[in-house]
PDB file of C-alpha atoms in Angstrom:
ATOM      1  CA  MET Z   1     -10.794 -17.026  -4.639  1.00 89.00           C
ATOM      2  CA  ILE Z   2      -7.493 -16.017  -3.047  1.00 96.00           C
ATOM      3  CA  ARG Z   3      -7.415 -14.692   0.518  1.00 98.00           C
ATOM      4  CA  ILE Z   4      -5.508 -11.568   1.515  1.00 98.00           C
ATOM      5  CA  ALA Z   5      -5.019 -10.074   4.981  1.00 98.00           C
ATOM      6  CA  VAL Z   6      -4.167  -6.378   5.170  1.00 98.00           C
ATOM      7  CA  VAL Z   7      -2.677  -5.162   8.446  1.00 98.00           C
ATOM      8  CA  GLY Z   8      -2.600  -1.404   8.381  1.00 97.00           C
ATOM      9  CA  SER Z   9      -3.993   2.053   8.679  1.00 96.00           C
ATOM     10  CA  SER Z  10      -7.294   3.615   7.799  1.00 96.00           C
ATOM     11  CA  SER Z  11      -8.069   7.311   7.761  1.00 94.00           C
ATOM     12  CA  MET Z  12     -10.259  10.039   6.441  1.00 94.00           C
ATOM     13  CA  ASP Z  13      -8.532  11.913   3.624  1.00 89.00           C
ATOM     14  CA  LEU Z  14      -9.055  15.682   3.590  1.00 92.00           C
ATOM     15  CA  VAL Z  15      -8.156  16.653   0.033  1.00 89.00           C
ATOM     16  CA  VAL Z  16      -7.659  20.162  -1.348  1.00 92.00           C
ATOM     17  CA  THR Z  17      -6.746  20.970  -4.945  1.00 92.00           C
ATOM     18  CA  SER Z  18      -4.833  24.099  -5.858  1.00 94.00           C
ATOM     19  CA  ALA Z  19      -3.133  25.478  -8.969  1.00 93.00           C
ATOM     20  CA  LYS Z  20      -0.135  26.479  -6.841  1.00 91.00           C
ATOM     21  CA  ARG Z  21       1.523  24.766  -3.887  1.00 90.00           C
ATOM     22  CA  PRO Z  22       2.018  27.284  -1.043  1.00 90.00           C
ATOM     23  CA  MET Z  23       5.517  28.079   0.161  1.00 91.00           C
ATOM     24  CA  ALA Z  24       6.268  28.478   3.871  1.00 92.00           C
ATOM     25  CA  GLY Z  25       4.324  31.460   5.191  1.00 95.00           C
ATOM     26  CA  GLU Z  26       2.285  31.801   2.011  1.00 94.00           C
ATOM     27  CA  THR Z  27      -1.496  31.616   1.581  1.00 95.00           C
ATOM     28  CA  VAL Z  28      -2.983  30.551  -1.739  1.00 93.00           C
ATOM     29  CA  LEU Z  29      -6.560  30.003  -2.901  1.00 95.00           C
ATOM     30  CA  GLY Z  30      -7.696  26.413  -3.333  1.00 94.00           C
ATOM     31  CA  GLU Z  31      -9.949  25.172  -6.100  1.00 94.00           C
ATOM     32  CA  SER Z  32     -11.874  22.342  -4.400  1.00 93.00           C
ATOM     33  CA  PHE Z  33     -12.128  20.347  -1.169  1.00 94.00           C
ATOM     34  CA  ILE Z  34     -13.412  16.811  -0.553  1.00 89.00           C
ATOM     35  CA  THR Z  35     -13.333  14.277   2.277  1.00 92.00           C
ATOM     36  CA  VAL Z  36     -12.949  10.630   1.270  1.00 90.00           C
ATOM     37  CA  PRO Z  37     -11.990   7.430   3.125  1.00 93.00           C
ATOM     38  CA  GLY Z  38      -8.309   6.496   2.809  1.00 91.00           C
ATOM     39  CA  GLY Z  39      -5.278   5.315   4.753  1.00 92.00           C
ATOM     40  CA  LYS Z  40      -2.686   3.061   3.142  1.00 94.00           C
ATOM     41  CA  GLY Z  41      -4.044  -0.114   4.725  1.00 96.00           C
ATOM     42  CA  ALA Z  42      -7.681   0.565   3.884  1.00 96.00           C
ATOM     43  CA  ASN Z  43      -6.721   1.682   0.387  1.00 96.00           C
ATOM     44  CA  GLN Z  44      -4.870  -1.565  -0.257  1.00 97.00           C
ATOM     45  CA  ALA Z  45      -7.728  -3.601   1.195  1.00 98.00           C
ATOM     46  CA  VAL Z  46     -10.285  -1.913  -1.063  1.00 97.00           C
ATOM     47  CA  ALA Z  47      -8.045  -2.200  -4.121  1.00 97.00           C
ATOM     48  CA  ALA Z  48      -7.455  -5.928  -3.554  1.00 98.00           C
ATOM     49  CA  ALA Z  49     -11.180  -6.571  -3.016  1.00 98.00           C
ATOM     50  CA  ARG Z  50     -12.085  -4.757  -6.242  1.00 97.00           C
ATOM     51  CA  LEU Z  51      -9.572  -6.962  -8.053  1.00 97.00           C
ATOM     52  CA  GLY Z  52     -11.349 -10.103  -6.913  1.00 96.00           C
ATOM     53  CA  ALA Z  53      -9.624 -11.166  -3.696  1.00 98.00           C
ATOM     54  CA  GLU Z  54     -11.330 -12.150  -0.449  1.00 98.00           C
ATOM     55  CA  VAL Z  55      -9.893  -9.468   1.846  1.00 98.00           C
ATOM     56  CA  SER Z  56      -9.769  -9.121   5.624  1.00 98.00           C
ATOM     57  CA  MET Z  57      -8.661  -5.842   7.177  1.00 98.00           C
ATOM     58  CA  VAL Z  58      -6.844  -5.753  10.528  1.00 98.00           C
ATOM     59  CA  GLY Z  59      -6.855  -2.236  11.992  1.00 97.00           C
ATOM     60  CA  CYS Z  60      -8.416   0.388  14.245  1.00 97.00           C
ATOM     61  CA  VAL Z  61     -10.656   3.421  13.795  1.00 97.00           C
ATOM     62  CA  GLY Z  62     -11.705   6.136  16.225  1.00 97.00           C
ATOM     63  CA  ASP Z  63     -15.056   6.278  17.986  1.00 95.00           C
ATOM     64  CA  ASP Z  64     -16.067   9.260  15.862  1.00 96.00           C
ATOM     65  CA  VAL Z  65     -18.042  10.026  12.718  1.00 96.00           C
ATOM     66  CA  TYR Z  66     -14.976   9.438  10.553  1.00 97.00           C
ATOM     67  CA  GLY Z  67     -14.615   5.958  12.047  1.00 97.00           C
ATOM     68  CA  GLU Z  68     -18.202   5.116  11.145  1.00 97.00           C
ATOM     69  CA  ILE Z  69     -17.696   6.310   7.571  1.00 96.00           C
ATOM     70  CA  ILE Z  70     -14.429   4.353   7.206  1.00 96.00           C
ATOM     71  CA  LEU Z  71     -16.029   1.119   8.448  1.00 97.00           C
ATOM     72  CA  ASP Z  72     -19.086   1.577   6.244  1.00 97.00           C
ATOM     73  CA  ASN Z  73     -16.891   2.194   3.221  1.00 96.00           C
ATOM     74  CA  LEU Z  74     -14.860  -0.989   3.828  1.00 97.00           C
ATOM     75  CA  LYS Z  75     -18.043  -3.025   4.106  1.00 97.00           C
ATOM     76  CA  LYS Z  76     -19.468  -1.487   0.919  1.00 97.00           C
ATOM     77  CA  ASN Z  77     -16.298  -2.610  -0.845  1.00 96.00           C
ATOM     78  CA  HIS Z  78     -16.733  -6.189   0.420  1.00 97.00           C
ATOM     79  CA  VAL Z  79     -13.833  -6.078   2.895  1.00 98.00           C
ATOM     80  CA  ASN Z  80     -14.192  -8.218   6.032  1.00 98.00           C
ATOM     81  CA  THR Z  81     -14.096  -5.799   9.015  1.00 97.00           C
ATOM     82  CA  LYS Z  82     -14.298  -8.360  11.830  1.00 97.00           C
ATOM     83  CA  TYR Z  83     -10.810  -7.286  12.957  1.00 97.00           C
ATOM     84  CA  VAL Z  84     -11.340  -3.516  12.661  1.00 97.00           C
ATOM     85  CA  GLU Z  85     -12.299  -2.094  16.061  1.00 93.00           C
ATOM     86  CA  PRO Z  86     -13.288   1.421  17.192  1.00 94.00           C
ATOM     87  CA  VAL Z  87     -10.967   2.756  19.898  1.00 95.00           C
ATOM     88  CA  THR Z  88     -12.795   4.512  22.748  1.00 91.00           C
ATOM     89  CA  GLY Z  89     -11.656   8.094  23.234  1.00 93.00           C
ATOM     90  CA  SER Z  90      -9.490   8.210  20.110  1.00 95.00           C
ATOM     91  CA  ALA Z  91      -9.966  10.123  16.892  1.00 96.00           C
ATOM     92  CA  SER Z  92      -9.690   8.275  13.612  1.00 97.00           C
ATOM     93  CA  GLY Z  93      -6.577   8.785  11.544  1.00 96.00           C
ATOM     94  CA  THR Z  94      -6.595  11.646   9.062  1.00 95.00           C
ATOM     95  CA  ALA Z  95      -4.525  12.465   6.003  1.00 88.00           C
ATOM     96  CA  HIS Z  96      -4.262  16.090   4.889  1.00 91.00           C
ATOM     97  CA  ILE Z  97      -3.604  16.055   1.152  1.00 88.00           C
ATOM     98  CA  THR Z  98      -2.701  18.902  -1.185  1.00 91.00           C
ATOM     99  CA  LEU Z  99      -3.038  18.198  -4.921  1.00 89.00           C
ATOM    100  CA  SER Z 100      -1.093  20.656  -7.013  1.00 89.00           C
ATOM    101  CA  GLU Z 101       1.038  20.753 -10.157  1.00 83.00           C
ATOM    102  CA  GLY Z 102       0.291  17.121 -11.029  1.00 77.00           C
ATOM    103  CA  ASP Z 103       1.411  15.603  -7.724  1.00 81.00           C
ATOM    104  CA  ASN Z 104       0.481  15.397  -4.047  1.00 81.00           C
ATOM    105  CA  SER Z 105       1.847  16.365  -0.632  1.00 86.00           C
ATOM    106  CA  ILE Z 106       0.468  14.553   2.412  1.00 86.00           C
ATOM    107  CA  ILE Z 107       0.562  15.003   6.196  1.00 89.00           C
ATOM    108  CA  VAL Z 108      -0.726  11.965   8.120  1.00 86.00           C
ATOM    109  CA  VAL Z 109      -2.091  12.131  11.685  1.00 92.00           C
ATOM    110  CA  LYS Z 110      -2.173   8.510  12.871  1.00 92.00           C
ATOM    111  CA  GLY Z 111      -4.903   8.760  15.538  1.00 96.00           C
ATOM    112  CA  ALA Z 112      -6.414   5.330  16.283  1.00 97.00           C
ATOM    113  CA  ASN Z 113      -3.868   3.640  14.012  1.00 96.00           C
ATOM    114  CA  ASP Z 114      -1.389   3.877  16.887  1.00 96.00           C
ATOM    115  CA  PHE Z 115      -3.515   1.273  18.692  1.00 97.00           C
ATOM    116  CA  ILE Z 116      -2.666  -1.426  16.140  1.00 97.00           C
ATOM    117  CA  THR Z 117      -0.258  -3.112  18.544  1.00 97.00           C
ATOM    118  CA  PRO Z 118       1.411  -6.534  18.386  1.00 98.00           C
ATOM    119  CA  GLU Z 119      -1.184  -7.737  20.898  1.00 97.00           C
ATOM    120  CA  TYR Z 120      -3.967  -6.504  18.635  1.00 96.00           C
ATOM    121  CA  VAL Z 121      -2.479  -8.319  15.636  1.00 97.00           C
ATOM    122  CA  GLU Z 122      -2.141 -11.506  17.693  1.00 96.00           C
ATOM    123  CA  LYS Z 123      -5.938 -11.514  18.078  1.00 95.00           C
ATOM    124  CA  ALA Z 124      -6.181 -11.695  14.274  1.00 96.00           C
ATOM    125  CA  LYS Z 125      -3.699 -14.566  13.987  1.00 97.00           C
ATOM    126  CA  LYS Z 126      -6.341 -16.931  12.587  1.00 97.00           C
ATOM    127  CA  VAL Z 127      -7.195 -14.747   9.594  1.00 97.00           C
ATOM    128  CA  ILE Z 128      -3.485 -14.211   8.892  1.00 97.00           C
ATOM    129  CA  GLU Z 129      -2.889 -17.947   9.035  1.00 97.00           C
ATOM    130  CA  GLU Z 130      -5.706 -18.532   6.524  1.00 97.00           C
ATOM    131  CA  SER Z 131      -4.407 -15.952   4.029  1.00 98.00           C
ATOM    132  CA  ASP Z 132      -2.450 -16.571   0.842  1.00 98.00           C
ATOM    133  CA  ILE Z 133      -0.484 -13.354   1.298  1.00 98.00           C
ATOM    134  CA  VAL Z 134      -0.319 -10.564   3.917  1.00 98.00           C
ATOM    135  CA  LEU Z 135       0.107  -6.835   3.221  1.00 98.00           C
ATOM    136  CA  VAL Z 136       1.482  -4.284   5.678  1.00 98.00           C
ATOM    137  CA  GLN Z 137       2.566  -0.631   5.501  1.00 97.00           C
ATOM    138  CA  GLN Z 138       4.235   1.782   7.935  1.00 95.00           C
ATOM    139  CA  GLU Z 139       1.438   4.071   9.110  1.00 93.00           C
ATOM    140  CA  ILE Z 140       1.238   1.778  12.163  1.00 96.00           C
ATOM    141  CA  PRO Z 141       3.723   1.301  15.047  1.00 96.00           C
ATOM    142  CA  GLU Z 142       7.170   0.006  14.123  1.00 96.00           C
ATOM    143  CA  GLU Z 143       7.034  -2.801  16.680  1.00 97.00           C
ATOM    144  CA  THR Z 144       3.819  -4.072  15.083  1.00 98.00           C
ATOM    145  CA  VAL Z 145       5.472  -4.356  11.679  1.00 97.00           C
ATOM    146  CA  GLU Z 146       8.361  -6.250  13.283  1.00 97.00           C
ATOM    147  CA  TYR Z 147       5.974  -8.560  15.132  1.00 98.00           C
ATOM    148  CA  LEU Z 148       3.991  -9.245  11.966  1.00 98.00           C
ATOM    149  CA  ALA Z 149       7.187 -10.082  10.060  1.00 98.00           C
ATOM    150  CA  ASP Z 150       8.078 -12.608  12.788  1.00 97.00           C
ATOM    151  CA  LEU Z 151       4.546 -14.031  12.779  1.00 98.00           C
ATOM    152  CA  CYS Z 152       4.399 -14.455   8.996  1.00 98.00           C
ATOM    153  CA  ASN Z 153       7.831 -16.064   9.036  1.00 97.00           C
ATOM    154  CA  MET Z 154       6.689 -18.502  11.732  1.00 97.00           C
ATOM    155  CA  LEU Z 155       3.457 -19.284   9.860  1.00 97.00           C
ATOM    156  CA  GLN Z 156       5.320 -19.494   6.520  1.00 97.00           C
ATOM    157  CA  LYS Z 157       3.076 -16.809   5.025  1.00 98.00           C
ATOM    158  CA  ARG Z 158       4.267 -14.479   2.299  1.00 98.00           C
ATOM    159  CA  LEU Z 159       4.492 -10.875   3.486  1.00 98.00           C
ATOM    160  CA  LEU Z 160       4.452  -7.857   1.190  1.00 98.00           C
ATOM    161  CA  LEU Z 161       5.910  -4.889   3.083  1.00 98.00           C
ATOM    162  CA  ASN Z 162       5.209  -1.506   1.534  1.00 98.00           C
ATOM    163  CA  PRO Z 163       7.696   0.694   3.474  1.00 97.00           C
ATOM    164  CA  ALA Z 164       5.653   3.888   3.392  1.00 93.00           C
ATOM    165  CA  PRO Z 165       5.988   6.299   5.035  1.00 91.00           C
ATOM    166  CA  ALA Z 166       9.714   5.538   4.916  1.00 91.00           C
ATOM    167  CA  ARG Z 167      11.668   4.694   8.043  1.00 92.00           C
ATOM    168  CA  LYS Z 168      14.636   2.463   8.706  1.00 91.00           C
ATOM    169  CA  LEU Z 169      14.046  -1.289   8.669  1.00 94.00           C
ATOM    170  CA  SER Z 170      16.130  -3.900  10.435  1.00 94.00           C
ATOM    171  CA  GLU Z 171      17.894  -6.452   8.276  1.00 94.00           C
ATOM    172  CA  ALA Z 172      15.804  -9.128  10.020  1.00 96.00           C
ATOM    173  CA  VAL Z 173      12.544  -7.560   8.812  1.00 97.00           C
ATOM    174  CA  ILE Z 174      13.904  -7.137   5.279  1.00 96.00           C
ATOM    175  CA  GLN Z 175      14.907 -10.803   5.220  1.00 97.00           C
ATOM    176  CA  GLN Z 176      11.548 -11.963   6.602  1.00 98.00           C
ATOM    177  CA  ALA Z 177       9.535  -9.963   4.053  1.00 98.00           C
ATOM    178  CA  SER Z 178       8.821 -11.797   0.811  1.00 98.00           C
ATOM    179  CA  PHE Z 179       8.449  -8.548  -1.130  1.00 98.00           C
ATOM    180  CA  LEU Z 180       9.612  -4.997  -0.376  1.00 98.00           C
ATOM    181  CA  THR Z 181       8.176  -2.174  -2.505  1.00 98.00           C
ATOM    182  CA  PRO Z 182       9.696   1.272  -1.840  1.00 97.00           C
ATOM    183  CA  ASN Z 183       9.433   4.183  -4.218  1.00 95.00           C
ATOM    184  CA  GLU Z 184      12.619   6.056  -5.129  1.00 94.00           C
ATOM    185  CA  HIS Z 185      12.430   8.406  -2.136  1.00 93.00           C
ATOM    186  CA  GLU Z 186      11.743   5.566   0.295  1.00 95.00           C
ATOM    187  CA  PHE Z 187      14.599   3.528  -1.174  1.00 96.00           C
ATOM    188  CA  GLU Z 188      17.051   6.359  -0.383  1.00 95.00           C
ATOM    189  CA  ILE Z 189      15.919   6.442   3.255  1.00 95.00           C
ATOM    190  CA  LEU Z 190      15.932   2.666   3.664  1.00 95.00           C
ATOM    191  CA  PHE Z 191      19.375   2.148   2.190  1.00 94.00           C
ATOM    192  CA  ASP Z 192      21.223   5.379   3.069  1.00 90.00           C
ATOM    193  CA  GLY Z 193      21.740   6.488  -0.497  1.00 80.00           C
ATOM    194  CA  ARG Z 194      23.596   3.310  -1.473  1.00 91.00           C
ATOM    195  CA  ASP Z 195      24.045   2.410  -5.124  1.00 94.00           C
ATOM    196  CA  ARG Z 196      20.704   1.217  -6.455  1.00 95.00           C
ATOM    197  CA  THR Z 197      22.052  -1.602  -8.613  1.00 96.00           C
ATOM    198  CA  GLU Z 198      24.210  -2.919  -5.780  1.00 97.00           C
ATOM    199  CA  VAL Z 199      21.272  -3.099  -3.387  1.00 97.00           C
ATOM    200  CA  LEU Z 200      18.909  -4.626  -5.951  1.00 97.00           C
ATOM    201  CA  THR Z 201      21.470  -7.382  -6.571  1.00 97.00           C
ATOM    202  CA  GLU Z 202      21.448  -8.228  -2.856  1.00 97.00           C
ATOM    203  CA  TYR Z 203      17.680  -8.815  -2.867  1.00 98.00           C
ATOM    204  CA  PRO Z 204      16.720 -10.645  -6.082  1.00 98.00           C
ATOM    205  CA  ASN Z 205      12.969 -10.952  -6.696  1.00 98.00           C
ATOM    206  CA  LYS Z 206      12.344  -9.285  -3.312  1.00 98.00           C
ATOM    207  CA  LEU Z 207      13.107  -5.594  -3.736  1.00 98.00           C
ATOM    208  CA  PHE Z 208      10.935  -3.682  -6.228  1.00 98.00           C
ATOM    209  CA  ILE Z 209      11.576   0.052  -6.649  1.00 97.00           C
ATOM    210  CA  THR Z 210       8.552   1.877  -8.029  1.00 96.00           C
ATOM    211  CA  GLU Z 211       9.554   4.800 -10.254  1.00 93.00           C
ATOM    212  CA  GLY Z 212       6.187   6.299 -11.179  1.00 86.00           C
ATOM    213  CA  LYS Z 213       5.733   6.781 -14.902  1.00 85.00           C
ATOM    214  CA  ASN Z 214       9.106   5.073 -15.504  1.00 90.00           C
ATOM    215  CA  GLY Z 215       7.851   1.723 -14.219  1.00 93.00           C
ATOM    216  CA  VAL Z 216       9.231  -0.709 -11.634  1.00 96.00           C
ATOM    217  CA  ARG Z 217      12.867  -1.755 -11.266  1.00 97.00           C
ATOM    218  CA  TYR Z 218      14.104  -5.045  -9.797  1.00 98.00           C
ATOM    219  CA  PHE Z 219      16.822  -7.712 -10.115  1.00 98.00           C
ATOM    220  CA  ASP Z 220      15.626 -11.147 -11.220  1.00 96.00           C
ATOM    221  CA  GLY Z 221      18.750 -13.069 -10.191  1.00 95.00           C
ATOM    222  CA  HIS Z 222      20.408 -12.612 -13.590  1.00 96.00           C
ATOM    223  CA  GLU Z 223      19.836  -9.024 -14.679  1.00 97.00           C
ATOM    224  CA  GLU Z 224      18.330  -5.725 -13.588  1.00 97.00           C
ATOM    225  CA  LYS Z 225      14.963  -5.226 -15.247  1.00 97.00           C
ATOM    226  CA  VAL Z 226      12.446  -2.402 -15.616  1.00 96.00           C
ATOM    227  CA  VAL Z 227       8.806  -3.318 -16.118  1.00 94.00           C
ATOM    228  CA  PRO Z 228       7.169  -0.359 -17.892  1.00 90.00           C
ATOM    229  CA  SER Z 229       4.182   1.632 -16.746  1.00 86.00           C
ATOM    230  CA  PHE Z 230       1.186   2.646 -18.873  1.00 87.00           C
ATOM    231  CA  GLU Z 231       0.761   6.197 -20.172  1.00 82.00           C
ATOM    232  CA  VAL Z 232      -2.386   7.972 -18.933  1.00 84.00           C
ATOM    233  CA  GLU Z 233      -3.534  11.495 -18.137  1.00 81.00           C
ATOM    234  CA  ALA Z 234      -3.089  11.765 -14.342  1.00 80.00           C
ATOM    235  CA  VAL Z 235      -5.789  13.532 -12.332  1.00 79.00           C
ATOM    236  CA  ASP Z 236      -4.803  12.458  -8.793  1.00 76.00           C
ATOM    237  CA  THR Z 237      -1.801  10.266  -7.950  1.00 78.00           C
ATOM    238  CA  THR Z 238      -2.961   9.679  -4.360  1.00 76.00           C
ATOM    239  CA  GLY Z 239      -3.438   5.946  -3.818  1.00 84.00           C
ATOM    240  CA  ALA Z 240      -1.550   4.855  -6.945  1.00 91.00           C
ATOM    241  CA  GLY Z 241       1.101   3.134  -4.849  1.00 93.00           C
ATOM    242  CA  ASP Z 242      -1.551   1.415  -2.759  1.00 95.00           C
ATOM    243  CA  THR Z 243      -3.294   0.170  -5.884  1.00 95.00           C
ATOM    244  CA  PHE Z 244       0.031  -1.110  -7.211  1.00 96.00           C
ATOM    245  CA  ASN Z 245       0.814  -3.025  -4.009  1.00 97.00           C
ATOM    246  CA  ALA Z 246      -2.647  -4.563  -3.769  1.00 98.00           C
ATOM    247  CA  ALA Z 247      -2.655  -5.585  -7.427  1.00 98.00           C
ATOM    248  CA  PHE Z 248       0.834  -7.063  -7.202  1.00 98.00           C
ATOM    249  CA  ALA Z 249      -0.206  -9.091  -4.149  1.00 98.00           C
ATOM    250  CA  VAL Z 250      -3.343 -10.347  -5.910  1.00 98.00           C
ATOM    251  CA  ALA Z 251      -1.419 -11.376  -9.025  1.00 98.00           C
ATOM    252  CA  VAL Z 252       1.385 -13.109  -7.102  1.00 98.00           C
ATOM    253  CA  ALA Z 253      -1.133 -14.964  -4.925  1.00 98.00           C
ATOM    254  CA  GLU Z 254      -2.879 -16.153  -8.086  1.00 97.00           C
ATOM    255  CA  GLY Z 255       0.375 -17.685  -9.291  1.00 97.00           C
ATOM    256  CA  LYS Z 256       1.356 -15.155 -11.955  1.00 97.00           C
ATOM    257  CA  SER Z 257       5.071 -14.704 -12.690  1.00 97.00           C
ATOM    258  CA  ILE Z 258       6.909 -11.676 -11.285  1.00 97.00           C
ATOM    259  CA  ASP Z 259       6.848  -9.845 -14.625  1.00 96.00           C
ATOM    260  CA  GLU Z 260       3.183 -10.676 -15.210  1.00 96.00           C
ATOM    261  CA  SER Z 261       2.356  -9.507 -11.671  1.00 97.00           C
ATOM    262  CA  LEU Z 262       4.224  -6.239 -12.144  1.00 97.00           C
ATOM    263  CA  LEU Z 263       2.505  -5.523 -15.447  1.00 95.00           C
ATOM    264  CA  PHE Z 264      -0.873  -6.245 -13.856  1.00 96.00           C
ATOM    265  CA  ALA Z 265      -0.005  -3.952 -10.936  1.00 96.00           C
ATOM    266  CA  ASN Z 266       1.262  -1.169 -13.196  1.00 95.00           C
ATOM    267  CA  ARG Z 267      -1.919  -1.336 -15.263  1.00 94.00           C
ATOM    268  CA  ALA Z 268      -4.121  -1.140 -12.165  1.00 94.00           C
ATOM    269  CA  ALA Z 269      -2.096   1.793 -10.790  1.00 93.00           C
ATOM    270  CA  SER Z 270      -2.296   3.655 -14.104  1.00 91.00           C
ATOM    271  CA  ILE Z 271      -6.090   3.404 -14.062  1.00 91.00           C
ATOM    272  CA  SER Z 272      -6.239   4.580 -10.448  1.00 90.00           C
ATOM    273  CA  VAL Z 273      -4.697   7.992 -11.177  1.00 88.00           C
ATOM    274  CA  THR Z 274      -7.355   8.944 -13.726  1.00 85.00           C
ATOM    275  CA  LYS Z 275      -9.940   9.897 -11.080  1.00 83.00           C
ATOM    276  CA  LEU Z 276     -10.011  12.015  -7.928  1.00 75.00           C
ATOM    277  CA  GLY Z 277      -9.513  10.415  -4.500  1.00 76.00           C
ATOM    278  CA  ALA Z 278      -7.249   7.601  -3.312  1.00 76.00           C
ATOM    279  CA  GLN Z 279     -10.002   5.018  -3.746  1.00 86.00           C
ATOM    280  CA  GLY Z 280     -12.011   6.881  -6.381  1.00 82.00           C
ATOM    281  CA  GLY Z 281     -10.103   5.473  -9.334  1.00 85.00           C
ATOM    282  CA  MET Z 282      -9.187   2.065  -7.965  1.00 90.00           C
ATOM    283  CA  PRO Z 283     -10.259  -0.298 -10.732  1.00 90.00           C
ATOM    284  CA  GLN Z 284     -12.457  -3.358 -10.838  1.00 93.00           C
ATOM    285  CA  ARG Z 285     -10.836  -6.535 -12.187  1.00 94.00           C
ATOM    286  CA  VAL Z 286     -12.581  -6.231 -15.541  1.00 93.00           C
ATOM    287  CA  GLU Z 287     -11.117  -2.755 -16.119  1.00 91.00           C
ATOM    288  CA  VAL Z 288      -7.543  -3.994 -15.665  1.00 92.00           C
ATOM    289  CA  GLU Z 289      -8.068  -6.992 -17.930  1.00 89.00           C
ATOM    290  CA  ARG Z 290      -9.769  -4.810 -20.540  1.00 84.00           C
ATOM    291  CA  GLY Z 291      -6.671  -2.617 -20.568  1.00 64.00           C
ATOM    292  CA  PHE Z 292      -4.518  -5.529 -21.681  1.00 60.00           C
ATOM    293  CA  GLU Z 293      -7.020  -6.473 -24.386  1.00 56.00           C
ATOM    294  CA  ALA Z 294      -6.881  -2.925 -25.723  1.00 48.00           C
TER     295      ALA Z 294
END
């Protein structure tokens, strides 16, 4: 069984569905409301565990009811929580999600995730050292991402950096990351609107631009390629990117080729959008493999 360390955020997702997205100053009636565990780090940890990896989460929760629910949910999904600590006096992170018109809008309040410092990550150095691949996102402090990139480089561990939410990255961090997986919007922020093909050519087999239903675009050292997605009826796209990143990491760690890993990840992500909640539709390994058989 492959080992994956996920350094990242956890939160409680507060999800409302509505037929219409409100404009500034406008009030609309919602259709439903649920609270479910989420956060990009926790989502990726759960997704990787469901796909058969041995997963350790490195993160923080608040000393509140949400924190208890988040921890319990990770454990139920067979994620090692030895390195997830409650922070005294802090609220857990929350994500406020509006589902409308086939897509989502999200406001994240980081809460205890701000306490995932370089010093905190250093305490989890052993589990990182024992991992086949490390995942990180950007709902945690910038200096922690930079420290983790240095640490993985020093330990010669592959690092998958999912640059979401988008913010500028230093060239050093980009070089240290083994894989960088922005969506189209995040790509524009990371690379200042530069020509997509030009940038892809600079980072062969490292930079993967996720384009939703259009698939994933990358440069393999010889040509620009698009690995297609799978057509499904989308119910909730929240967590699709997290499922993709986790599945890609699992497949790469298992020794699959880049194209095979991207197809596996696209299939897992396509299944994840067919149910409500970031983690609600995240598939088990057998579901993804059954999809290829079909």
